[in-house]
XYZ file of C-alpha atoms in Angstrom:
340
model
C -42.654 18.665 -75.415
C -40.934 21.827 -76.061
C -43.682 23.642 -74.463
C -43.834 21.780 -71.026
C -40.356 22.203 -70.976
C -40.547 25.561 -70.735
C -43.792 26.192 -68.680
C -41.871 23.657 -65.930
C -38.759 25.799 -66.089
C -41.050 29.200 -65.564
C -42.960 27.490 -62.679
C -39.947 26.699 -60.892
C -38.518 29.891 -61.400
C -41.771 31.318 -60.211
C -41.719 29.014 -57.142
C -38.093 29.454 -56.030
C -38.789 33.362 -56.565
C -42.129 33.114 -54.244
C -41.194 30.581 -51.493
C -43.500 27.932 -53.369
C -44.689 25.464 -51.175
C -44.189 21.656 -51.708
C -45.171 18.547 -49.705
C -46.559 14.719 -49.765
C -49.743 13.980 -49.822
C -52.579 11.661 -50.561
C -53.930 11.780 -53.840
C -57.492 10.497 -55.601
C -57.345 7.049 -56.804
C -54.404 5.767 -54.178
C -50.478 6.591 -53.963
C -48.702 9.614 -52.390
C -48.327 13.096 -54.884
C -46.550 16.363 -54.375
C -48.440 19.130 -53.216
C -47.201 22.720 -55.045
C -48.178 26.131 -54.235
C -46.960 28.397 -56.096
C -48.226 31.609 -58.129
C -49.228 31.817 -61.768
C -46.191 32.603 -63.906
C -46.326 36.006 -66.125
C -46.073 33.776 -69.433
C -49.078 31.844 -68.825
C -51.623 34.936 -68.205
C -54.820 33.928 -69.501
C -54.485 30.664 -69.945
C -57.378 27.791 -69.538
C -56.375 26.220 -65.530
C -55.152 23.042 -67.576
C -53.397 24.308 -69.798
C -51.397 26.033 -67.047
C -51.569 23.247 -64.839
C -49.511 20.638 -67.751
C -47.001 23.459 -68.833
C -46.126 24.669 -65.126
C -45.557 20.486 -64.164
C -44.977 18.454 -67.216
C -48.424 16.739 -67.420
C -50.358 15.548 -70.347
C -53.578 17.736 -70.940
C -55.733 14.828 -70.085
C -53.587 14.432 -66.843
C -54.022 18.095 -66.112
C -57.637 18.082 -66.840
C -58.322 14.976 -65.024
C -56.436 16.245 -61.930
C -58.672 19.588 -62.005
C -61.849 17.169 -62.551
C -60.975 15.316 -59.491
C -60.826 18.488 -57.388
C -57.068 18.182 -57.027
C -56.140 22.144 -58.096
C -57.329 25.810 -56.460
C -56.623 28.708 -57.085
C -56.259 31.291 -54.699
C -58.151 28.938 -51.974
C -61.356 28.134 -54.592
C -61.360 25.039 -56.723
C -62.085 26.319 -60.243
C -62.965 24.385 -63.337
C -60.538 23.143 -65.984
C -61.469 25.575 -68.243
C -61.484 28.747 -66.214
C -58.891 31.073 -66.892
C -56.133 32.009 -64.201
C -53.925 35.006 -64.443
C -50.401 35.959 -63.737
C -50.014 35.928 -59.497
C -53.192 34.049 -58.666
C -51.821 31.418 -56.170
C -52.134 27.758 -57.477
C -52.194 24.911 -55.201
C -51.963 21.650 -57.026
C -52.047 17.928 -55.322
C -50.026 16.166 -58.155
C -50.294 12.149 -59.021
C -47.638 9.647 -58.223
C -45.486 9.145 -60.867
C -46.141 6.589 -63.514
C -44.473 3.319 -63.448
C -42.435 3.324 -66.010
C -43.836 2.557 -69.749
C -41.900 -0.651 -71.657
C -42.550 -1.922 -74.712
C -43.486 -5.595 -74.906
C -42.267 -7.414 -78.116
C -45.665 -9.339 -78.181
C -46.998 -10.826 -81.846
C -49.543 -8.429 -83.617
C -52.333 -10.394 -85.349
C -53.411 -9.045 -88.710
C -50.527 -6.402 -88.555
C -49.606 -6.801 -92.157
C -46.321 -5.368 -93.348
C -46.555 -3.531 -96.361
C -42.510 -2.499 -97.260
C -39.425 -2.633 -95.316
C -36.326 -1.522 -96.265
C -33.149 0.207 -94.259
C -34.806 3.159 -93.214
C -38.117 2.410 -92.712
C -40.842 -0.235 -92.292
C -44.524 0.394 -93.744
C -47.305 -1.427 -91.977
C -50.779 -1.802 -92.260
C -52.542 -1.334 -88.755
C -55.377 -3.368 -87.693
C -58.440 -2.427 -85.364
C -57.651 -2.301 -81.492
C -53.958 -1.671 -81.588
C -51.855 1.759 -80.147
C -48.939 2.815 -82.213
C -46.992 2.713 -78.934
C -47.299 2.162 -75.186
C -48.845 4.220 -73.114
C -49.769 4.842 -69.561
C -53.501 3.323 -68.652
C -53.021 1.298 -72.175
C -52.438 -2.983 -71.611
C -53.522 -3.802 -75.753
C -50.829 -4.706 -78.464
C -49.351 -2.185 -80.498
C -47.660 -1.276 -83.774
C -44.032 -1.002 -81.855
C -44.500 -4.334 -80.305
C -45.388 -6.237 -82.849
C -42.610 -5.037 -85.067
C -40.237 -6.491 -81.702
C -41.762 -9.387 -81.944
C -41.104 -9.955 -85.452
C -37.434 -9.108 -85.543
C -37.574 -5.763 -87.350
C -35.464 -2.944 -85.292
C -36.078 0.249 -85.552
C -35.147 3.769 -84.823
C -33.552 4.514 -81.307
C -34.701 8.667 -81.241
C -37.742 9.828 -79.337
C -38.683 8.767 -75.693
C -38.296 4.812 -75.205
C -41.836 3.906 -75.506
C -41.911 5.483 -78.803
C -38.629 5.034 -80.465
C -39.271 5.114 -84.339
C -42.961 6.629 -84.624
C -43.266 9.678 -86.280
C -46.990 9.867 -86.458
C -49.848 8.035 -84.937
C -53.493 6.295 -85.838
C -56.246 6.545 -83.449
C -56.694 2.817 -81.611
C -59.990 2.218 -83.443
C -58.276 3.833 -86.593
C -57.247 1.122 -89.167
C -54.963 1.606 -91.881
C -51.159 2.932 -93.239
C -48.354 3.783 -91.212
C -44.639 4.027 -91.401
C -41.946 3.788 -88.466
C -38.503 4.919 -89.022
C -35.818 2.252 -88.322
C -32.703 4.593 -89.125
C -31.882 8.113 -87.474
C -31.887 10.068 -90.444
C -35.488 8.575 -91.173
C -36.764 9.727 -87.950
C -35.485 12.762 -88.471
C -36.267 13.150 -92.574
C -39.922 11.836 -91.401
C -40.309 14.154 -88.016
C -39.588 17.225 -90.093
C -41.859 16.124 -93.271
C -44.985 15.604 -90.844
C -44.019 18.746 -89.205
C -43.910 21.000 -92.469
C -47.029 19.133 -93.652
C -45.298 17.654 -96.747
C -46.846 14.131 -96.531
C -49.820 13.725 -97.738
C -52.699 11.366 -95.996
C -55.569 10.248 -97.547
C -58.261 8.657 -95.438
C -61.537 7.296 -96.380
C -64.762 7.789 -94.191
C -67.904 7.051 -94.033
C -69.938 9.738 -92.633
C -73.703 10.075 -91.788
C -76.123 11.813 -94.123
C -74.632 13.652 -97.509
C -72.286 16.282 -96.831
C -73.157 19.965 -98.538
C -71.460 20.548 -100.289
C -70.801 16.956 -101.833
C -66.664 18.362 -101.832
C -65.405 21.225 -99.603
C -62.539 22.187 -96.699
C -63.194 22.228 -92.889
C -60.970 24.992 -91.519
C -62.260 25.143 -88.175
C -60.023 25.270 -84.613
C -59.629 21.636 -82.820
C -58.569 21.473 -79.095
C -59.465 19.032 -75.964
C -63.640 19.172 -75.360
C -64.303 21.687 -72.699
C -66.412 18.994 -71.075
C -65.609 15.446 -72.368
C -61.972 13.699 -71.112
C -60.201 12.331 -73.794
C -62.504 13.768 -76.541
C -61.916 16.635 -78.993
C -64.021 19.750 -80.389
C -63.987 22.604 -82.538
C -62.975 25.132 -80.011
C -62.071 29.333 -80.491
C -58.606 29.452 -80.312
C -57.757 25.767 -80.301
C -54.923 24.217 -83.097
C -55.211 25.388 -86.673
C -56.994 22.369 -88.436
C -57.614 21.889 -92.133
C -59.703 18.823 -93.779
C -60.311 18.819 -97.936
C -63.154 15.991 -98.195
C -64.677 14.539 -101.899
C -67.588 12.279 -102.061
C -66.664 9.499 -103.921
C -70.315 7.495 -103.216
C -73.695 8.614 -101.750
C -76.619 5.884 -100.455
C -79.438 6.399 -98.757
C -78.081 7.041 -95.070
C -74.440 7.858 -95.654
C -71.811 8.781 -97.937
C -67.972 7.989 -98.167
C -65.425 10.040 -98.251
C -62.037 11.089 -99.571
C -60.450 12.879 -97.100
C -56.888 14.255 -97.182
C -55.713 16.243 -93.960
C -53.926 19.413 -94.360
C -53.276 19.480 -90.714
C -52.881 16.230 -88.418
C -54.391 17.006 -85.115
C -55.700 14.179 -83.065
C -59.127 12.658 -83.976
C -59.020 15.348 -86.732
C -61.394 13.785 -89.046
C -63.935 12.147 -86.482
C -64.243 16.251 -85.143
C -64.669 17.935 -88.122
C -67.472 15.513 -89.760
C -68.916 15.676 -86.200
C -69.164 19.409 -86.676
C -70.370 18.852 -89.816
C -73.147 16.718 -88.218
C -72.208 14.062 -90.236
C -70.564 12.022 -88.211
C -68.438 8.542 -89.069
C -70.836 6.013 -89.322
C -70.028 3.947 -85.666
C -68.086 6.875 -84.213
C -70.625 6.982 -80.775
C -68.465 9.286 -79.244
C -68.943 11.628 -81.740
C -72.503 11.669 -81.905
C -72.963 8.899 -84.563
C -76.633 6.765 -84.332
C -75.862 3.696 -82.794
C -78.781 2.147 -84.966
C -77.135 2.709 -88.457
C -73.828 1.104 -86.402
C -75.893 -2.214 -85.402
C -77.759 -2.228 -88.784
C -74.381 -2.422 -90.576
C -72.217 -4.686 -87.799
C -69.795 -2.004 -86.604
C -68.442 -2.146 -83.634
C -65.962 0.804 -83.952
C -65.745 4.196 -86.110
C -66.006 3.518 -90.448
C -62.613 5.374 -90.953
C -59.380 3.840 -92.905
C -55.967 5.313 -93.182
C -55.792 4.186 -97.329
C -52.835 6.194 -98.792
C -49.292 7.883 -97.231
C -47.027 9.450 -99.563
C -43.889 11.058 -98.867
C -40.125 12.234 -99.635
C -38.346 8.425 -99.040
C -35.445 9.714 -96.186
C -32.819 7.772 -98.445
C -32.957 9.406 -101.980
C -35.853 11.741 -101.931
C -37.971 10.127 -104.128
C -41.546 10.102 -103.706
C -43.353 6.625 -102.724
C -46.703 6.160 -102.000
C -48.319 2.840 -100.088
C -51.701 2.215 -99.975
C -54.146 -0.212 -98.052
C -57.225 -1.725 -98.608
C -60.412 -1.509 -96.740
C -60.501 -4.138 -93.926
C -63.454 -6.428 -93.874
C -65.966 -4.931 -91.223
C -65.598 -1.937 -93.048
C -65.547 -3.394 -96.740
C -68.964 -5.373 -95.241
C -70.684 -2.384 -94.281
C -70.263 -0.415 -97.369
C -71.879 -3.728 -99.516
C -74.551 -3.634 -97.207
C -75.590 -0.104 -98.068
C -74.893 -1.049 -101.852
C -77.685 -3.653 -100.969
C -79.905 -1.179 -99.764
C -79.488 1.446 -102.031
């Protein structure tokens, strides 16, 4: 956030300094946008035309990307790609979206969000398949926020509205532990501990194939796929990302994992097994075979969010909550028993 911040303020200094130009018009996919011209600040020399795009207005890198993708962005007169690199002075002339309607959060019932411990500062749930930690734009499914509205728990009033109390996040198809802050001093205990890396997750994956080695560390790059929306890849330069793994059992077509994450960068684990090629069992979008999937009924990526442990934001002490495999995956893994 701190980031966009800044890259707006810079573009509008940049603007204001150059005459920027600014306007209505119609946008892809319906509604009326602003149209900016304006050049390339100094500070953002060299930067991929997304990247540039969501620091200079505020926008999401999926936004950013998506708005290049739809041909929405030039620079100096030629529509580039959202990769390309722009430097300092090259006049950019973006067609923004309309803005959002506002995100809420609807207190709406969670089935099978089970919660684990709840005390004054924070509330530990267990997070089924198909659910968001919060609201978000383009997103109409139940989520971890909700759910704890609808079942009378409060919690936390720091962060933007849609996300008040969540300090981290699981992927949607991601089952497993998570904790929300319901006091200030949580949020802000929990914020920092993420931050510093002083929590430690433990996951458990299935993956394709048998890693080699059986245990090792993934410290490989991870930002947005150059060519994918929405996906992720181990990319030069991207986000420092570190994953220890351990084999805890090997069958014929797969093994599962212990993974802890050093680093917490989204899809994180589903990237760096990809890169591996050993992808989650089920994860499609990561390359996994969709024939293993069917063979052992999953309909989404075999990867469970089984241990958190942290500082409690109270006393200090260290507590640990852990969750069990859910049933599609607990299934699949006693089918490859079976097989094996």
């Amino acid at each position: 956030m701190d980031s966009n911040a800044t890259g707006n303020t810079a573009g509008n200094e940049a603007g204001d300094a150059a005459g920027g130009e600014t306007g209505q018009v119609a946008v892809a996919g319906g509604g009326v946008g602003d149209r900016r011209a304006l050049p390339v600040p100094d500070g953002l020399d060299g930067l991929r035309l997304d990247a540039v795009i969501a620091r200079m207005f505020g926008l999401s890198r999926t936004a950013a990307a998506q708005l290049v993708d739809d041909g929405q962005a030039s620079v100096d007169g030629t529509v580039r790609g959202r990769s390309d690199r722009v430097g300092a002075g090259e006049w950019l002339d973006v067609r923004l979206p309309p803005p959002p309607n506002p995100v809420r959060v609807a207190a709406e019932p969670v089935p099978g969000l089970l919660v684990i411990h709840d005390d004054d500062d924070i509330v530990v749930v267990s997070k089924p398949i198909g659910v968001a930690a919060h609201p978000a734009p383009g997103f109409t499914g139940p989520t971890v926020i909700g759910g704890l509205a609808a079942a009378g728990y409060r919690v936390a009033t720091s962060g933007a509205a849609e996300r008040q109390g969540v300090v981290h996040r699981l992927d949607v198809g991601t089952t497993g532990i998570m904790v929300v802050a319901k006091s200030e001093r949580a949020y802000t205990a929990l914020k920092r501990a993420f931050r510093d890396r002083e929590v430690e997750k433990i996951y458990r994956a299935l993956v394709q194939g048998h890693p080699d080695p059986s245990s090792g560390t993934v410290d490989a790059p991870i930002d947005r796929h150059p060519r994918k929306p929405g996906l992720f890849a181990v990319v030069a330069g991207g986000k420092p990302s570190v994953t220890h793994y351990d084999t805890e059992e090997a069958f014929r077509a797969a093994s599962l994992l212990s993974v802890r994450l050093e680093t917490g960068r989204t899809h994180q684990i589903r990237v760096h097994m990809s890169a591996l090629r050993h992808p989650c069992v089920g994860d499609l979008a990561y390359g996994a075979d969709p024939v293993l999937a069917g063979r052992l009924g999953l309909a989404r990526q075999w990867l469970h969010a089984a241990q958190l442990s942290f500082a409690h934001p109270a006393d200090g002490r260290k507590v640990t909550f852990t969750s069990p495999d859910p049933p599609d995956l607990a299934e699949a893994v006693a089918v490859l028993r079976r097989q094996s």
